[in-house]
Amino acid sequence: MIESDGDSYHAAKYEKGTYLAPGKVGKTFFLVASALGLLPNQRKNGSGGIMGSPSKLHVIAIDSSAMTDVVDFLIRILGAPPEVAKLNIYNMQDDVNRLAASDNDYDLGFYNSYLLTLKKVQDKIAASDGTHAVIVSSLTGLAAAIERGVAGPPGAAGVRGKDGEISGKGYMDMSKWKVHAQQLSHIRMKTQVDDYHCLWEGHIDVVKKLSQNKDDETATETIAISGQSGRNWPYNTDHTFRMRREFGNTWDGTECDKVHLCKPDMDFTAGGRGYTGRLRDKEYDLTKVYKTLGLKVGGWGAKKEKKKNG
């Protein structure tokens, strides 16, 4: 517990944010590059990255091929130094695939594997000074794996009777949905300690509301997580950002598309992202966002100000 008065209160030193976009628009590429301060606008402005060095960036890669070609992109397209290859990758895609071989419901294999991986990450962070960041790629893949472990293999849905037979057309009974939500909640709380920046990268679904009014084309963005957990997730992260890639609109003299963060169109997220008027409608520099929010920034790669003589 930290006691303070209203003047000295500050929620956290490190960000706990959810970053959402549709699939295959380069979410992980953007987050890794911007966390390192390597995007063209960041290098031009000299803002640097959010960590102290590439070795202080930790990517828990859950989706299939989540980090494929990312380092090559950083070096070949963005002109990053070879040092960026020292970032830490914890590849869990095989842990997800092995889950499919299980014939059991309430399978804790992936759940336990994630917590063991997280402990390894946190132990490494505790043994090193400076500002670290953890990117989970992706929240959607994580939630889907937890769901599979709880539900069991396809065809195991419904309610199991005393004779062992499964009846009913429901996907999972209520007790399983509660276990699903409980496991995700525990993972979120366990990961979001205030010792490093925590970035959840997830997918969104865009749902158009049914209406007889042809002029009402309102679309709502939802997090691609099954069950009530998808609605609860934004309530328990500091900020929820919508990531928009401006396809074909590249930074001058580069092959890199512009990407900005903005407020998501989510009717269940108050203000869109724990919204603060300190942030602009379009934010292109993750490091500047963190500085604006009063968060700790490592500044790897930042331009050093020249000392004036005399």
PDB file of C-alpha atoms in Angstrom:
ATOM      1  CA  MET A   1       0.000   0.000   0.000  1.00  0.00           C
ATOM      2  CA  ILE A   2       1.294   3.462  -0.890  1.00  0.00           C
ATOM      3  CA  GLU A   3      -0.224   6.326   1.057  1.00  0.00           C
ATOM      4  CA  SER A   4      -0.216   9.807  -0.439  1.00  0.00           C
ATOM      5  CA  ASP A   5      -2.141  13.029  -0.638  1.00  0.00           C
ATOM      6  CA  GLY A   6      -3.822  14.335  -3.770  1.00  0.00           C
ATOM      7  CA  ASP A   7      -0.777  16.301  -4.881  1.00  0.00           C
ATOM      8  CA  SER A   8       1.669  13.415  -4.719  1.00  0.00           C
ATOM      9  CA  TYR A   9      -0.638  10.625  -5.959  1.00  0.00           C
ATOM     10  CA  HIS A  10       0.503   8.835  -9.097  1.00  0.00           C
ATOM     11  CA  ALA A  11      -1.113   5.614 -10.254  1.00  0.00           C
ATOM     12  CA  ALA A  12       1.972   3.876 -11.639  1.00  0.00           C
ATOM     13  CA  LYS A  13       5.508   4.379 -12.929  1.00  0.00           C
ATOM     14  CA  TYR A  14       4.965   1.976 -15.820  1.00  0.00           C
ATOM     15  CA  GLU A  15       2.244   1.591 -18.430  1.00  0.00           C
ATOM     16  CA  LYS A  16      -0.220  -1.307 -18.407  1.00  0.00           C
ATOM     17  CA  GLY A  17      -1.900  -0.830 -21.756  1.00  0.00           C
ATOM     18  CA  THR A  18      -3.915  -2.825 -24.282  1.00  0.00           C
ATOM     19  CA  TYR A  19      -3.097  -2.135 -27.934  1.00  0.00           C
ATOM     20  CA  LEU A  20      -5.720  -3.307 -30.410  1.00  0.00           C
ATOM     21  CA  ALA A  21      -6.003  -3.568 -34.187  1.00  0.00           C
ATOM     22  CA  PRO A  22      -7.455  -5.996 -36.743  1.00  0.00           C
ATOM     23  CA  GLY A  23      -5.333  -9.012 -37.632  1.00  0.00           C
ATOM     24  CA  LYS A  24      -2.248  -8.826 -39.866  1.00  0.00           C
ATOM     25  CA  VAL A  25      -1.739  -5.063 -39.887  1.00  0.00           C
ATOM     26  CA  GLY A  26       1.657  -5.207 -38.198  1.00  0.00           C
ATOM     27  CA  LYS A  27       0.778  -4.787 -34.517  1.00  0.00           C
ATOM     28  CA  THR A  28       3.846  -6.591 -33.163  1.00  0.00           C
ATOM     29  CA  PHE A  29       6.148  -4.891 -35.695  1.00  0.00           C
ATOM     30  CA  PHE A  30       4.880  -1.468 -34.604  1.00  0.00           C
ATOM     31  CA  LEU A  31       5.051  -2.148 -30.871  1.00  0.00           C
ATOM     32  CA  VAL A  32       8.580  -3.594 -31.009  1.00  0.00           C
ATOM     33  CA  ALA A  33       9.890  -0.836 -33.288  1.00  0.00           C
ATOM     34  CA  SER A  34       8.239   1.985 -31.346  1.00  0.00           C
ATOM     35  CA  ALA A  35       9.232   0.519 -27.962  1.00  0.00           C
ATOM     36  CA  LEU A  36      12.839   0.603 -29.200  1.00  0.00           C
ATOM     37  CA  GLY A  37      12.408   4.140 -30.569  1.00  0.00           C
ATOM     38  CA  LEU A  38      13.326   3.057 -34.108  1.00  0.00           C
ATOM     39  CA  LEU A  39      10.419   4.421 -36.141  1.00  0.00           C
ATOM     40  CA  PRO A  40      11.448   7.189 -38.570  1.00  0.00           C
ATOM     41  CA  ASN A  41       9.603   9.926 -36.665  1.00  0.00           C
ATOM     42  CA  GLN A  42      11.163   8.828 -33.366  1.00  0.00           C
ATOM     43  CA  ARG A  43      14.671   8.855 -34.804  1.00  0.00           C
ATOM     44  CA  LYS A  44      14.093  12.232 -36.394  1.00  0.00           C
ATOM     45  CA  ASN A  45      12.718  13.709 -33.175  1.00  0.00           C
ATOM     46  CA  GLY A  46      15.353  11.976 -31.063  1.00  0.00           C
ATOM     47  CA  SER A  47      12.795  10.731 -28.537  1.00  0.00           C
ATOM     48  CA  GLY A  48      14.396   7.295 -28.155  1.00  0.00           C
ATOM     49  CA  GLY A  49      12.662   4.162 -26.902  1.00  0.00           C
ATOM     50  CA  ILE A  50      10.760   3.320 -23.747  1.00  0.00           C
ATOM     51  CA  MET A  51      13.459   0.915 -22.458  1.00  0.00           C
ATOM     52  CA  GLY A  52      17.067   1.479 -21.505  1.00  0.00           C
ATOM     53  CA  SER A  53      18.417  -0.937 -24.136  1.00  0.00           C
ATOM     54  CA  PRO A  54      17.204  -3.673 -26.546  1.00  0.00           C
ATOM     55  CA  SER A  55      18.143  -6.364 -24.006  1.00  0.00           C
ATOM     56  CA  LYS A  56      15.499  -4.881 -21.702  1.00  0.00           C
ATOM     57  CA  LEU A  57      12.683  -5.639 -24.161  1.00  0.00           C
ATOM     58  CA  HIS A  58      10.886  -8.953 -23.542  1.00  0.00           C
ATOM     59  CA  VAL A  59       8.404 -10.372 -26.068  1.00  0.00           C
ATOM     60  CA  ILE A  60       6.212 -13.306 -25.003  1.00  0.00           C
ATOM     61  CA  ALA A  61       5.324 -14.677 -28.450  1.00  0.00           C
ATOM     62  CA  ILE A  62       2.145 -16.761 -28.325  1.00  0.00           C
ATOM     63  CA  ASP A  63       0.728 -16.394 -31.833  1.00  0.00           C
ATOM     64  CA  SER A  64       2.156 -18.519 -34.643  1.00  0.00           C
ATOM     65  CA  SER A  65       5.257 -16.812 -36.112  1.00  0.00           C
ATOM     66  CA  ALA A  66       4.611 -13.723 -33.986  1.00  0.00           C
ATOM     67  CA  MET A  67       8.202 -12.470 -34.297  1.00  0.00           C
ATOM     68  CA  THR A  68       9.052 -13.764 -37.773  1.00  0.00           C
ATOM     69  CA  ASP A  69      11.054 -11.175 -39.780  1.00  0.00           C
ATOM     70  CA  VAL A  70      10.655  -8.528 -37.060  1.00  0.00           C
ATOM     71  CA  VAL A  71      14.387  -8.166 -36.333  1.00  0.00           C
ATOM     72  CA  ASP A  72      15.137  -8.254 -40.071  1.00  0.00           C
ATOM     73  CA  PHE A  73      12.589  -5.431 -40.539  1.00  0.00           C
ATOM     74  CA  LEU A  74      14.237  -3.390 -37.799  1.00  0.00           C
ATOM     75  CA  ILE A  75      17.723  -3.728 -39.318  1.00  0.00           C
ATOM     76  CA  ARG A  76      17.017  -3.784 -43.066  1.00  0.00           C
ATOM     77  CA  ILE A  77      14.082  -1.361 -43.338  1.00  0.00           C
ATOM     78  CA  LEU A  78      14.561   0.883 -40.309  1.00  0.00           C
ATOM     79  CA  GLY A  79      18.363   0.861 -40.293  1.00  0.00           C
ATOM     80  CA  ALA A  80      18.649  -0.282 -36.690  1.00  0.00           C
ATOM     81  CA  PRO A  81      22.056  -1.306 -35.292  1.00  0.00           C
ATOM     82  CA  PRO A  82      22.771  -5.039 -34.826  1.00  0.00           C
ATOM     83  CA  GLU A  83      22.340  -4.521 -31.067  1.00  0.00           C
ATOM     84  CA  VAL A  84      18.551  -4.745 -31.504  1.00  0.00           C
ATOM     85  CA  ALA A  85      18.912  -8.510 -31.936  1.00  0.00           C
ATOM     86  CA  LYS A  86      19.641  -8.698 -28.203  1.00  0.00           C
ATOM     87  CA  LEU A  87      15.929  -8.335 -27.397  1.00  0.00           C
ATOM     88  CA  ASN A  88      14.442 -11.320 -25.560  1.00  0.00           C
ATOM     89  CA  ILE A  89      11.884 -13.611 -27.230  1.00  0.00           C
ATOM     90  CA  TYR A  90       9.972 -16.288 -25.302  1.00  0.00           C
ATOM     91  CA  ASN A  91       8.364 -18.438 -28.005  1.00  0.00           C
ATOM     92  CA  MET A  92       5.251 -20.208 -26.714  1.00  0.00           C
ATOM     93  CA  GLN A  93       3.616 -21.243 -29.993  1.00  0.00           C
ATOM     94  CA  ASP A  94       4.546 -24.904 -29.415  1.00  0.00           C
ATOM     95  CA  ASP A  95       2.951 -24.732 -25.960  1.00  0.00           C
ATOM     96  CA  VAL A  96      -0.284 -23.709 -27.696  1.00  0.00           C
ATOM     97  CA  ASN A  97       0.032 -26.445 -30.342  1.00  0.00           C
ATOM     98  CA  ARG A  98       0.686 -29.166 -27.758  1.00  0.00           C
ATOM     99  CA  LEU A  99      -2.535 -28.181 -26.024  1.00  0.00           C
ATOM    100  CA  ALA A 100      -4.441 -29.475 -29.062  1.00  0.00           C
ATOM    101  CA  ALA A 101      -3.120 -32.974 -28.374  1.00  0.00           C
ATOM    102  CA  SER A 102      -4.815 -33.101 -24.983  1.00  0.00           C
ATOM    103  CA  ASP A 103      -8.045 -35.065 -24.651  1.00  0.00           C
ATOM    104  CA  ASN A 104      -8.936 -33.446 -21.337  1.00  0.00           C
ATOM    105  CA  ASP A 105     -10.903 -30.403 -20.270  1.00  0.00           C
ATOM    106  CA  TYR A 106      -9.649 -28.316 -17.354  1.00  0.00           C
ATOM    107  CA  ASP A 107      -6.152 -28.802 -18.808  1.00  0.00           C
ATOM    108  CA  LEU A 108      -3.759 -26.432 -17.004  1.00  0.00           C
ATOM    109  CA  GLY A 109      -0.765 -27.196 -19.245  1.00  0.00           C
ATOM    110  CA  PHE A 110      -0.637 -23.900 -21.131  1.00  0.00           C
ATOM    111  CA  TYR A 111      -1.776 -21.868 -18.126  1.00  0.00           C
ATOM    112  CA  ASN A 112       1.080 -23.217 -16.003  1.00  0.00           C
ATOM    113  CA  SER A 113       3.556 -22.858 -18.863  1.00  0.00           C
ATOM    114  CA  TYR A 114       2.683 -19.174 -19.251  1.00  0.00           C
ATOM    115  CA  LEU A 115       3.140 -18.536 -15.525  1.00  0.00           C
ATOM    116  CA  LEU A 116       6.529 -20.311 -15.582  1.00  0.00           C
ATOM    117  CA  THR A 117       7.566 -18.221 -18.590  1.00  0.00           C
ATOM    118  CA  LEU A 118       6.419 -15.053 -16.865  1.00  0.00           C
ATOM    119  CA  LYS A 119       8.456 -15.964 -13.763  1.00  0.00           C
ATOM    120  CA  LYS A 120      11.535 -16.373 -15.952  1.00  0.00           C
ATOM    121  CA  VAL A 121      10.899 -12.932 -17.476  1.00  0.00           C
ATOM    122  CA  GLN A 122      10.331 -11.277 -14.103  1.00  0.00           C
ATOM    123  CA  ASP A 123      13.410 -12.929 -12.579  1.00  0.00           C
ATOM    124  CA  LYS A 124      15.522 -11.590 -15.439  1.00  0.00           C
ATOM    125  CA  ILE A 125      14.050  -8.101 -14.982  1.00  0.00           C
ATOM    126  CA  ALA A 126      14.673  -8.203 -11.219  1.00  0.00           C
ATOM    127  CA  ALA A 127      18.333  -9.035 -11.843  1.00  0.00           C
ATOM    128  CA  SER A 128      18.861  -6.036 -14.114  1.00  0.00           C
ATOM    129  CA  ASP A 129      18.648  -2.305 -13.524  1.00  0.00           C
ATOM    130  CA  GLY A 130      16.942   0.134 -15.876  1.00  0.00           C
ATOM    131  CA  THR A 131      13.578   0.392 -17.585  1.00  0.00           C
ATOM    132  CA  HIS A 132      12.170  -2.825 -19.061  1.00  0.00           C
ATOM    133  CA  ALA A 133       9.110  -3.561 -21.208  1.00  0.00           C
ATOM    134  CA  VAL A 134       7.124  -6.775 -21.721  1.00  0.00           C
ATOM    135  CA  ILE A 135       5.020  -7.235 -24.872  1.00  0.00           C
ATOM    136  CA  VAL A 136       2.517 -10.113 -24.907  1.00  0.00           C
ATOM    137  CA  SER A 137       1.796 -11.094 -28.509  1.00  0.00           C
ATOM    138  CA  SER A 138      -0.977 -11.687 -28.442  1.00  0.00           C
ATOM    139  CA  LEU A 139      -3.737 -11.348 -25.874  1.00  0.00           C
ATOM    140  CA  THR A 140      -6.127 -12.980 -28.340  1.00  0.00           C
ATOM    141  CA  GLY A 141      -3.917 -16.037 -28.744  1.00  0.00           C
ATOM    142  CA  LEU A 142      -3.419 -16.235 -24.989  1.00  0.00           C
ATOM    143  CA  ALA A 143      -7.171 -16.120 -24.316  1.00  0.00           C
ATOM    144  CA  ALA A 144      -7.884 -18.703 -27.025  1.00  0.00           C
ATOM    145  CA  ALA A 145      -5.336 -21.112 -25.536  1.00  0.00           C
ATOM    146  CA  ILE A 146      -6.794 -20.687 -22.037  1.00  0.00           C
ATOM    147  CA  GLU A 147     -10.272 -21.271 -23.478  1.00  0.00           C
ATOM    148  CA  ARG A 148      -9.160 -24.494 -25.204  1.00  0.00           C
ATOM    149  CA  GLY A 149      -7.557 -25.760 -22.013  1.00  0.00           C
ATOM    150  CA  VAL A 150     -10.729 -25.211 -19.996  1.00  0.00           C
ATOM    151  CA  ALA A 151     -13.216 -26.385 -22.641  1.00  0.00           C
ATOM    152  CA  GLY A 152     -11.326 -29.451 -23.773  1.00  0.00           C
ATOM    153  CA  PRO A 153     -11.227 -30.734 -27.374  1.00  0.00           C
ATOM    154  CA  PRO A 154     -13.981 -29.904 -29.886  1.00  0.00           C
ATOM    155  CA  GLY A 155     -16.996 -32.063 -29.217  1.00  0.00           C
ATOM    156  CA  ALA A 156     -16.524 -31.932 -25.457  1.00  0.00           C
ATOM    157  CA  ALA A 157     -18.960 -29.050 -25.056  1.00  0.00           C
ATOM    158  CA  GLY A 158     -22.186 -29.231 -23.120  1.00  0.00           C
ATOM    159  CA  VAL A 159     -22.979 -30.811 -19.780  1.00  0.00           C
ATOM    160  CA  ARG A 160     -21.649 -34.258 -18.819  1.00  0.00           C
ATOM    161  CA  GLY A 161     -24.243 -36.477 -17.168  1.00  0.00           C
ATOM    162  CA  LYS A 162     -23.773 -39.161 -14.496  1.00  0.00           C
ATOM    163  CA  ASP A 163     -23.390 -41.762 -17.238  1.00  0.00           C
ATOM    164  CA  GLY A 164     -20.515 -39.772 -18.754  1.00  0.00           C
ATOM    165  CA  GLU A 165     -22.487 -38.747 -21.825  1.00  0.00           C
ATOM    166  CA  ILE A 166     -22.399 -35.101 -22.927  1.00  0.00           C
ATOM    167  CA  SER A 167     -25.705 -33.445 -23.653  1.00  0.00           C
ATOM    168  CA  GLY A 168     -26.796 -29.971 -24.652  1.00  0.00           C
ATOM    169  CA  LYS A 169     -25.787 -27.670 -27.471  1.00  0.00           C
ATOM    170  CA  GLY A 170     -24.019 -25.055 -25.369  1.00  0.00           C
ATOM    171  CA  TYR A 171     -20.313 -24.474 -25.861  1.00  0.00           C
ATOM    172  CA  MET A 172     -19.308 -24.533 -22.202  1.00  0.00           C
ATOM    173  CA  ASP A 173     -21.299 -24.663 -18.999  1.00  0.00           C
ATOM    174  CA  MET A 174     -21.207 -21.697 -16.629  1.00  0.00           C
ATOM    175  CA  SER A 175     -18.623 -23.221 -14.316  1.00  0.00           C
ATOM    176  CA  LYS A 176     -16.135 -23.456 -17.180  1.00  0.00           C
ATOM    177  CA  TRP A 177     -16.701 -19.868 -18.243  1.00  0.00           C
ATOM    178  CA  LYS A 178     -15.963 -18.803 -14.670  1.00  0.00           C
ATOM    179  CA  VAL A 179     -12.721 -20.803 -14.675  1.00  0.00           C
ATOM    180  CA  HIS A 180     -11.813 -19.240 -18.043  1.00  0.00           C
ATOM    181  CA  ALA A 181     -12.383 -15.743 -16.652  1.00  0.00           C
ATOM    182  CA  GLN A 182     -10.558 -16.540 -13.412  1.00  0.00           C
ATOM    183  CA  GLN A 183      -7.444 -17.816 -15.199  1.00  0.00           C
ATOM    184  CA  LEU A 184      -7.284 -14.760 -17.476  1.00  0.00           C
ATOM    185  CA  SER A 185      -7.813 -12.430 -14.535  1.00  0.00           C
ATOM    186  CA  HIS A 186      -5.018 -14.104 -12.576  1.00  0.00           C
ATOM    187  CA  ILE A 187      -2.661 -13.905 -15.572  1.00  0.00           C
ATOM    188  CA  ARG A 188      -3.470 -10.219 -16.052  1.00  0.00           C
ATOM    189  CA  MET A 189      -2.846  -9.348 -12.405  1.00  0.00           C
ATOM    190  CA  LYS A 190       0.306 -11.476 -12.270  1.00  0.00           C
ATOM    191  CA  THR A 191       1.725  -9.849 -15.409  1.00  0.00           C
ATOM    192  CA  GLN A 192       0.778  -6.241 -14.643  1.00  0.00           C
ATOM    193  CA  VAL A 193       3.102  -5.596 -11.716  1.00  0.00           C
ATOM    194  CA  ASP A 194       4.541  -2.075 -11.652  1.00  0.00           C
ATOM    195  CA  ASP A 195       8.149  -3.117 -12.336  1.00  0.00           C
ATOM    196  CA  TYR A 196       8.099  -2.702 -16.128  1.00  0.00           C
ATOM    197  CA  HIS A 197       5.924  -1.504 -18.984  1.00  0.00           C
ATOM    198  CA  CYS A 198       3.319  -4.141 -19.882  1.00  0.00           C
ATOM    199  CA  LEU A 199       1.882  -4.015 -23.406  1.00  0.00           C
ATOM    200  CA  TRP A 200      -0.950  -6.395 -24.298  1.00  0.00           C
ATOM    201  CA  GLU A 201      -1.261  -6.717 -28.085  1.00  0.00           C
ATOM    202  CA  GLY A 202      -4.678  -7.942 -29.163  1.00  0.00           C
ATOM    203  CA  HIS A 203      -7.114  -8.239 -32.040  1.00  0.00           C
ATOM    204  CA  ILE A 204     -10.396  -6.408 -32.425  1.00  0.00           C
ATOM    205  CA  ASP A 205     -13.678  -7.364 -34.022  1.00  0.00           C
ATOM    206  CA  VAL A 206     -15.810  -4.636 -35.561  1.00  0.00           C
ATOM    207  CA  VAL A 207     -19.516  -5.288 -35.069  1.00  0.00           C
ATOM    208  CA  LYS A 208     -22.188  -3.213 -36.825  1.00  0.00           C
ATOM    209  CA  LYS A 209     -25.268  -2.615 -34.758  1.00  0.00           C
ATOM    210  CA  LEU A 210     -28.540  -3.839 -36.240  1.00  0.00           C
ATOM    211  CA  SER A 211     -30.907  -0.940 -36.857  1.00  0.00           C
ATOM    212  CA  GLN A 212     -33.918  -0.188 -39.047  1.00  0.00           C
ATOM    213  CA  ASN A 213     -32.537   3.307 -39.526  1.00  0.00           C
ATOM    214  CA  LYS A 214     -30.425   3.212 -42.702  1.00  0.00           C
ATOM    215  CA  ASP A 215     -28.544   6.302 -41.579  1.00  0.00           C
ATOM    216  CA  ASP A 216     -27.366   4.561 -38.429  1.00  0.00           C
ATOM    217  CA  GLU A 217     -24.123   2.872 -39.490  1.00  0.00           C
ATOM    218  CA  THR A 218     -22.638   2.777 -35.998  1.00  0.00           C
ATOM    219  CA  ALA A 219     -19.929   0.153 -35.626  1.00  0.00           C
ATOM    220  CA  THR A 220     -18.606  -1.008 -32.290  1.00  0.00           C
ATOM    221  CA  GLU A 221     -15.143  -2.426 -31.763  1.00  0.00           C
ATOM    222  CA  THR A 222     -14.830  -5.351 -29.381  1.00  0.00           C
ATOM    223  CA  ILE A 223     -11.812  -7.242 -28.090  1.00  0.00           C
ATOM    224  CA  ALA A 224     -11.520 -10.675 -29.670  1.00  0.00           C
ATOM    225  CA  ILE A 225     -11.841 -12.649 -26.431  1.00  0.00           C
ATOM    226  CA  SER A 226     -14.732 -15.016 -25.847  1.00  0.00           C
ATOM    227  CA  GLY A 227     -17.076 -14.519 -22.929  1.00  0.00           C
ATOM    228  CA  GLN A 228     -17.307 -11.756 -20.353  1.00  0.00           C
ATOM    229  CA  SER A 229     -13.513 -11.457 -20.129  1.00  0.00           C
ATOM    230  CA  GLY A 230     -13.440  -9.499 -23.390  1.00  0.00           C
ATOM    231  CA  ARG A 231     -15.648  -6.816 -21.865  1.00  0.00           C
ATOM    232  CA  ASN A 232     -13.837  -6.792 -18.533  1.00  0.00           C
ATOM    233  CA  TRP A 233     -10.305  -6.532 -19.904  1.00  0.00           C
ATOM    234  CA  PRO A 234     -10.291  -2.764 -20.678  1.00  0.00           C
ATOM    235  CA  TYR A 235     -11.607  -2.030 -17.192  1.00  0.00           C
ATOM    236  CA  ASN A 236      -8.411  -3.451 -15.725  1.00  0.00           C
ATOM    237  CA  THR A 237      -5.710  -1.917 -17.906  1.00  0.00           C
ATOM    238  CA  ASP A 238      -4.597   1.693 -17.611  1.00  0.00           C
ATOM    239  CA  HIS A 239      -5.249   2.539 -21.259  1.00  0.00           C
ATOM    240  CA  THR A 240      -6.815   0.848 -24.267  1.00  0.00           C
ATOM    241  CA  PHE A 241      -5.465   2.122 -27.574  1.00  0.00           C
ATOM    242  CA  ARG A 242      -6.710   1.554 -31.123  1.00  0.00           C
ATOM    243  CA  MET A 243      -3.794   1.138 -33.505  1.00  0.00           C
ATOM    244  CA  ARG A 244      -4.365   2.404 -37.064  1.00  0.00           C
ATOM    245  CA  ARG A 245      -1.957   1.717 -39.903  1.00  0.00           C
ATOM    246  CA  GLU A 246      -2.070   4.275 -42.711  1.00  0.00           C
ATOM    247  CA  PHE A 247      -1.480   1.886 -45.606  1.00  0.00           C
ATOM    248  CA  GLY A 248       0.557   3.473 -48.386  1.00  0.00           C
ATOM    249  CA  ASN A 249       1.194   6.662 -46.405  1.00  0.00           C
ATOM    250  CA  THR A 250       4.888   6.234 -45.608  1.00  0.00           C
ATOM    251  CA  TRP A 251       7.322   8.376 -43.675  1.00  0.00           C
ATOM    252  CA  ASP A 252       9.302  10.565 -46.090  1.00  0.00           C
ATOM    253  CA  GLY A 253      12.128   8.713 -47.794  1.00  0.00           C
ATOM    254  CA  THR A 254      11.253   5.348 -46.218  1.00  0.00           C
ATOM    255  CA  GLU A 255       9.282   2.173 -46.913  1.00  0.00           C
ATOM    256  CA  CYS A 256       7.665   2.345 -43.478  1.00  0.00           C
ATOM    257  CA  ASP A 257       3.921   3.049 -43.251  1.00  0.00           C
ATOM    258  CA  LYS A 258       2.770   5.577 -40.680  1.00  0.00           C
ATOM    259  CA  VAL A 259       0.900   4.130 -37.693  1.00  0.00           C
ATOM    260  CA  HIS A 260      -0.899   6.070 -35.002  1.00  0.00           C
ATOM    261  CA  LEU A 261      -2.636   5.342 -31.710  1.00  0.00           C
ATOM    262  CA  CYS A 262      -6.115   6.705 -31.095  1.00  0.00           C
ATOM    263  CA  LYS A 263      -9.251   6.209 -29.028  1.00  0.00           C
ATOM    264  CA  PRO A 264     -11.089   2.951 -29.825  1.00  0.00           C
ATOM    265  CA  ASP A 265     -14.796   2.966 -30.625  1.00  0.00           C
ATOM    266  CA  MET A 266     -15.835   0.800 -27.693  1.00  0.00           C
ATOM    267  CA  ASP A 267     -19.134   1.579 -26.041  1.00  0.00           C
ATOM    268  CA  PHE A 268     -18.167  -0.320 -22.882  1.00  0.00           C
ATOM    269  CA  THR A 269     -14.892   1.546 -22.348  1.00  0.00           C
ATOM    270  CA  ALA A 270     -15.492   4.829 -20.571  1.00  0.00           C
ATOM    271  CA  GLY A 271     -13.897   7.610 -22.589  1.00  0.00           C
ATOM    272  CA  GLY A 272     -12.407   5.071 -24.991  1.00  0.00           C
ATOM    273  CA  ARG A 273      -9.060   4.382 -23.342  1.00  0.00           C
ATOM    274  CA  GLY A 274      -9.041   5.645 -19.788  1.00  0.00           C
ATOM    275  CA  TYR A 275      -8.967   8.773 -21.876  1.00  0.00           C
ATOM    276  CA  THR A 276      -6.948  11.768 -20.850  1.00  0.00           C
ATOM    277  CA  GLY A 277      -7.035  15.164 -22.534  1.00  0.00           C
ATOM    278  CA  ARG A 278      -3.253  15.239 -22.387  1.00  0.00           C
ATOM    279  CA  LEU A 279      -3.136  12.915 -25.398  1.00  0.00           C
ATOM    280  CA  ARG A 280      -3.908  14.022 -28.938  1.00  0.00           C
ATOM    281  CA  ASP A 281      -6.497  12.368 -31.188  1.00  0.00           C
ATOM    282  CA  LYS A 282      -3.623  10.815 -33.152  1.00  0.00           C
ATOM    283  CA  GLU A 283      -0.394   9.832 -31.423  1.00  0.00           C
ATOM    284  CA  TYR A 284       2.525   8.660 -33.576  1.00  0.00           C
ATOM    285  CA  ASP A 285       5.287   8.412 -30.962  1.00  0.00           C
ATOM    286  CA  LEU A 286       4.895   5.828 -28.185  1.00  0.00           C
ATOM    287  CA  THR A 287       7.773   7.278 -26.167  1.00  0.00           C
ATOM    288  CA  LYS A 288       6.212  10.748 -26.194  1.00  0.00           C
ATOM    289  CA  VAL A 289       2.879   9.218 -25.138  1.00  0.00           C
ATOM    290  CA  TYR A 290       4.542   7.646 -22.106  1.00  0.00           C
ATOM    291  CA  LYS A 291       6.338  10.876 -21.227  1.00  0.00           C
ATOM    292  CA  THR A 292       3.057  12.802 -21.521  1.00  0.00           C
ATOM    293  CA  LEU A 293       1.393  10.354 -19.157  1.00  0.00           C
ATOM    294  CA  GLY A 294       4.192  10.845 -16.620  1.00  0.00           C
ATOM    295  CA  LEU A 295       5.553   7.315 -17.046  1.00  0.00           C
ATOM    296  CA  LYS A 296       9.164   6.198 -16.743  1.00  0.00           C
ATOM    297  CA  VAL A 297      11.088   6.101 -20.034  1.00  0.00           C
ATOM    298  CA  GLY A 298      14.497   4.523 -20.627  1.00  0.00           C
ATOM    299  CA  GLY A 299      15.243   6.512 -23.777  1.00  0.00           C
ATOM    300  CA  TRP A 300      17.511   4.068 -25.619  1.00  0.00           C
ATOM    301  CA  GLY A 301      18.724   5.733 -28.818  1.00  0.00           C
ATOM    302  CA  ALA A 302      17.607   9.216 -27.779  1.00  0.00           C
ATOM    303  CA  LYS A 303      19.614  12.144 -29.065  1.00  0.00           C
ATOM    304  CA  LYS A 304      21.743  13.647 -26.339  1.00  0.00           C
ATOM    305  CA  GLU A 305      21.600  17.397 -25.969  1.00  0.00           C
ATOM    306  CA  LYS A 306      24.883  19.127 -26.643  1.00  0.00           C
ATOM    307  CA  LYS A 307      26.312  20.924 -23.647  1.00  0.00           C
ATOM    308  CA  LYS A 308      26.817  24.641 -24.145  1.00  0.00           C
ATOM    309  CA  ASN A 309      30.336  25.941 -23.629  1.00  0.00           C
ATOM    310  CA  GLY A 310      30.860  28.155 -20.635  1.00  0.00           C
TER     311      GLY A 310
END
